[in-house]
């Protein structure tokens, strides 16, 4: 499987994804700092370090779920639409393994991008906070550790959740459907209802992440039996 993933990475031109990750990270960092700089001292944007870091993680997850849908579209949906997947299926390898390799590549790239982007923005926020005091006081090691573990779990869960658009996209081999469904999912996890958000909870995203992976599997479970259409 690892060999298939490496071969897929060599075949696909992923420079756009890496560049997009850098640009998105810069824009998200700018957005967070714009919020804290425009808020007054008497009404801070974040009540605590945990709130600030959780918001950063939430924003990164929502953005890269959409990135994942673009990856799924390019690696799987477009190959079905262009019928280039037929050539791939002539290889003496199970079709299911080929699709799974693509899916795992999307999962790994999405998780890595989310994790790195979240780490960079959170670290930048903490560094600038020591000078500008967006959040009063100094961050406690225990709070940072607890929040960091939460962010790691939520990021892993969101990576699994980002595979759900594959299910919808594969139904009609539609790129727009894949991307629109990812936007809806990103909006769902970032929605806030009287202080409760799916994205800031740990258990719910973890369950949804597992469900997302299973749903993605359902989208190609019969690929060995079905004709390309």
PDB file of C-alpha atoms in Angstrom, residues 33-146:
ATOM      1  CA  UNK A  33      -4.384  38.725  13.957  1.00  0.00           C
ATOM      2  CA  UNK A  34      -6.823  41.106  12.277  1.00  0.00           C
ATOM      3  CA  UNK A  35      -9.455  40.036  14.762  1.00  0.00           C
ATOM      4  CA  UNK A  36      -7.276  40.493  17.838  1.00  0.00           C
ATOM      5  CA  UNK A  37      -5.773  43.787  16.678  1.00  0.00           C
ATOM      6  CA  UNK A  38      -9.154  45.339  15.878  1.00  0.00           C
ATOM      7  CA  UNK A  39     -10.702  44.307  19.184  1.00  0.00           C
ATOM      8  CA  UNK A  40     -10.329  46.757  22.027  1.00  0.00           C
ATOM      9  CA  UNK A  41      -8.499  46.014  25.249  1.00  0.00           C
ATOM     10  CA  UNK A  42     -11.757  46.193  27.193  1.00  0.00           C
ATOM     11  CA  UNK A  43     -13.441  43.626  24.959  1.00  0.00           C
ATOM     12  CA  UNK A  44     -10.773  41.091  23.935  1.00  0.00           C
ATOM     13  CA  UNK A  45     -11.440  38.733  21.042  1.00  0.00           C
ATOM     14  CA  UNK A  46     -10.495  35.687  23.121  1.00  0.00           C
ATOM     15  CA  UNK A  47     -11.190  35.122  26.783  1.00  0.00           C
ATOM     16  CA  UNK A  48      -8.366  32.644  27.286  1.00  0.00           C
ATOM     17  CA  UNK A  49      -5.457  30.964  25.548  1.00  0.00           C
ATOM     18  CA  UNK A  50      -7.531  27.803  25.177  1.00  0.00           C
ATOM     19  CA  UNK A  51     -10.237  29.775  23.335  1.00  0.00           C
ATOM     20  CA  UNK A  52      -7.701  31.383  21.012  1.00  0.00           C
ATOM     21  CA  UNK A  53      -5.908  28.161  20.107  1.00  0.00           C
ATOM     22  CA  UNK A  54      -9.180  26.268  19.696  1.00  0.00           C
ATOM     23  CA  UNK A  55     -10.423  28.944  17.298  1.00  0.00           C
ATOM     24  CA  UNK A  56      -7.238  28.616  15.248  1.00  0.00           C
ATOM     25  CA  UNK A  57      -7.686  24.851  15.076  1.00  0.00           C
ATOM     26  CA  UNK A  58     -11.331  25.220  14.098  1.00  0.00           C
ATOM     27  CA  UNK A  59     -10.492  27.609  11.265  1.00  0.00           C
ATOM     28  CA  UNK A  60      -7.711  25.377   9.920  1.00  0.00           C
ATOM     29  CA  UNK A  61      -9.933  22.299   9.954  1.00  0.00           C
ATOM     30  CA  UNK A  62     -12.756  24.049   8.094  1.00  0.00           C
ATOM     31  CA  UNK A  63     -10.392  25.367   5.409  1.00  0.00           C
ATOM     32  CA  UNK A  64      -8.504  22.137   4.790  1.00  0.00           C
ATOM     33  CA  UNK A  65     -11.655  20.036   4.591  1.00  0.00           C
ATOM     34  CA  UNK A  66     -12.342  22.027   1.427  1.00  0.00           C
ATOM     35  CA  UNK A  67      -8.740  21.444   0.285  1.00  0.00           C
ATOM     36  CA  UNK A  68      -9.315  17.719   0.800  1.00  0.00           C
ATOM     37  CA  UNK A  69     -12.363  17.812  -1.485  1.00  0.00           C
ATOM     38  CA  UNK A  70     -10.241  19.364  -4.239  1.00  0.00           C
ATOM     39  CA  UNK A  71      -7.677  16.595  -3.772  1.00  0.00           C
ATOM     40  CA  UNK A  72     -10.407  13.950  -3.939  1.00  0.00           C
ATOM     41  CA  UNK A  73     -11.745  15.582  -7.087  1.00  0.00           C
ATOM     42  CA  UNK A  74      -8.350  15.599  -8.814  1.00  0.00           C
ATOM     43  CA  UNK A  75      -7.176  12.153  -7.700  1.00  0.00           C
ATOM     44  CA  UNK A  76     -10.428  10.211  -8.060  1.00  0.00           C
ATOM     45  CA  UNK A  77     -13.485  12.040  -9.411  1.00  0.00           C
ATOM     46  CA  UNK A  78     -11.781  13.640 -12.429  1.00  0.00           C
ATOM     47  CA  UNK A  79     -10.110  10.359 -13.370  1.00  0.00           C
ATOM     48  CA  UNK A  80     -13.541   8.749 -13.503  1.00  0.00           C
ATOM     49  CA  UNK A  81     -14.974  11.634 -15.526  1.00  0.00           C
ATOM     50  CA  UNK A  82     -12.076  11.578 -18.000  1.00  0.00           C
ATOM     51  CA  UNK A  83     -12.044   7.750 -18.101  1.00  0.00           C
ATOM     52  CA  UNK A  84      -8.308   7.784 -17.309  1.00  0.00           C
ATOM     53  CA  UNK A  85      -9.081   5.548 -14.347  1.00  0.00           C
ATOM     54  CA  UNK A  86      -9.654   2.734 -16.900  1.00  0.00           C
ATOM     55  CA  UNK A  87      -5.939   2.679 -17.733  1.00  0.00           C
ATOM     56  CA  UNK A  88      -5.079   2.527 -14.048  1.00  0.00           C
ATOM     57  CA  UNK A  89      -7.422  -0.414 -13.565  1.00  0.00           C
ATOM     58  CA  UNK A  90      -5.533  -2.419 -16.204  1.00  0.00           C
ATOM     59  CA  UNK A  91      -2.704  -2.846 -13.696  1.00  0.00           C
ATOM     60  CA  UNK A  92      -2.547  -6.287 -12.032  1.00  0.00           C
ATOM     61  CA  UNK A  93      -3.666  -4.784  -8.741  1.00  0.00           C
ATOM     62  CA  UNK A  94      -7.095  -4.835  -7.128  1.00  0.00           C
ATOM     63  CA  UNK A  95      -9.106  -1.741  -7.999  1.00  0.00           C
ATOM     64  CA  UNK A  96     -10.087  -1.330  -4.385  1.00  0.00           C
ATOM     65  CA  UNK A  97      -6.426  -1.100  -3.361  1.00  0.00           C
ATOM     66  CA  UNK A  98      -5.750   1.558  -5.996  1.00  0.00           C
ATOM     67  CA  UNK A  99      -8.650   3.725  -4.814  1.00  0.00           C
ATOM     68  CA  UNK A 100      -7.729   3.149  -1.199  1.00  0.00           C
ATOM     69  CA  UNK A 101      -4.161   4.300  -1.895  1.00  0.00           C
ATOM     70  CA  UNK A 102      -5.533   7.536  -3.350  1.00  0.00           C
ATOM     71  CA  UNK A 103      -7.840   7.989  -0.387  1.00  0.00           C
ATOM     72  CA  UNK A 104      -5.051   7.383   2.122  1.00  0.00           C
ATOM     73  CA  UNK A 105      -2.873   9.898   0.288  1.00  0.00           C
ATOM     74  CA  UNK A 106      -5.638  12.508   0.615  1.00  0.00           C
ATOM     75  CA  UNK A 107      -6.040  11.600   4.282  1.00  0.00           C
ATOM     76  CA  UNK A 108      -2.308  11.960   4.981  1.00  0.00           C
ATOM     77  CA  UNK A 109      -1.917  15.235   3.071  1.00  0.00           C
ATOM     78  CA  UNK A 110      -4.995  16.752   4.711  1.00  0.00           C
ATOM     79  CA  UNK A 111      -3.964  15.713   8.206  1.00  0.00           C
ATOM     80  CA  UNK A 112      -0.413  16.961   7.674  1.00  0.00           C
ATOM     81  CA  UNK A 113      -1.559  20.302   6.259  1.00  0.00           C
ATOM     82  CA  UNK A 114      -4.055  20.824   9.097  1.00  0.00           C
ATOM     83  CA  UNK A 115      -1.505  19.917  11.747  1.00  0.00           C
ATOM     84  CA  UNK A 116       1.345  22.032  10.371  1.00  0.00           C
ATOM     85  CA  UNK A 117      -0.872  25.031   9.680  1.00  0.00           C
ATOM     86  CA  UNK A 118      -2.438  24.876  13.146  1.00  0.00           C
ATOM     87  CA  UNK A 119       0.980  24.580  14.786  1.00  0.00           C
ATOM     88  CA  UNK A 120       2.445  27.527  12.859  1.00  0.00           C
ATOM     89  CA  UNK A 121      -0.491  29.861  13.540  1.00  0.00           C
ATOM     90  CA  UNK A 122      -0.767  28.869  17.216  1.00  0.00           C
ATOM     91  CA  UNK A 123       2.965  29.327  17.737  1.00  0.00           C
ATOM     92  CA  UNK A 124       2.868  32.712  15.994  1.00  0.00           C
ATOM     93  CA  UNK A 125      -0.067  33.781  18.134  1.00  0.00           C
ATOM     94  CA  UNK A 126       1.686  32.817  21.362  1.00  0.00           C
ATOM     95  CA  UNK A 127       4.892  34.572  20.262  1.00  0.00           C
ATOM     96  CA  UNK A 128       3.113  37.828  19.397  1.00  0.00           C
ATOM     97  CA  UNK A 129       0.931  37.627  22.476  1.00  0.00           C
ATOM     98  CA  UNK A 130       4.006  37.917  24.674  1.00  0.00           C
ATOM     99  CA  UNK A 131       4.517  41.420  23.210  1.00  0.00           C
ATOM    100  CA  UNK A 132       0.991  42.669  22.542  1.00  0.00           C
ATOM    101  CA  UNK A 133      -0.966  40.831  25.250  1.00  0.00           C
ATOM    102  CA  UNK A 134      -3.984  39.842  23.166  1.00  0.00           C
ATOM    103  CA  UNK A 135      -4.805  37.523  26.058  1.00  0.00           C
ATOM    104  CA  UNK A 136      -3.719  38.746  29.481  1.00  0.00           C
ATOM    105  CA  UNK A 137      -1.272  36.713  31.534  1.00  0.00           C
ATOM    106  CA  UNK A 138       1.055  33.925  30.521  1.00  0.00           C
ATOM    107  CA  UNK A 139      -0.049  30.570  29.121  1.00  0.00           C
ATOM    108  CA  UNK A 140       0.233  27.729  31.610  1.00  0.00           C
ATOM    109  CA  UNK A 141       2.010  24.599  30.484  1.00  0.00           C
ATOM    110  CA  UNK A 142      -0.909  22.431  31.580  1.00  0.00           C
ATOM    111  CA  UNK A 143      -3.385  24.460  29.544  1.00  0.00           C
ATOM    112  CA  UNK A 144      -1.166  24.339  26.452  1.00  0.00           C
ATOM    113  CA  UNK A 145      -0.666  20.584  26.793  1.00  0.00           C
ATOM    114  CA  UNK A 146      -4.364  19.887  27.257  1.00  0.00           C
TER     115      UNK A 146
END
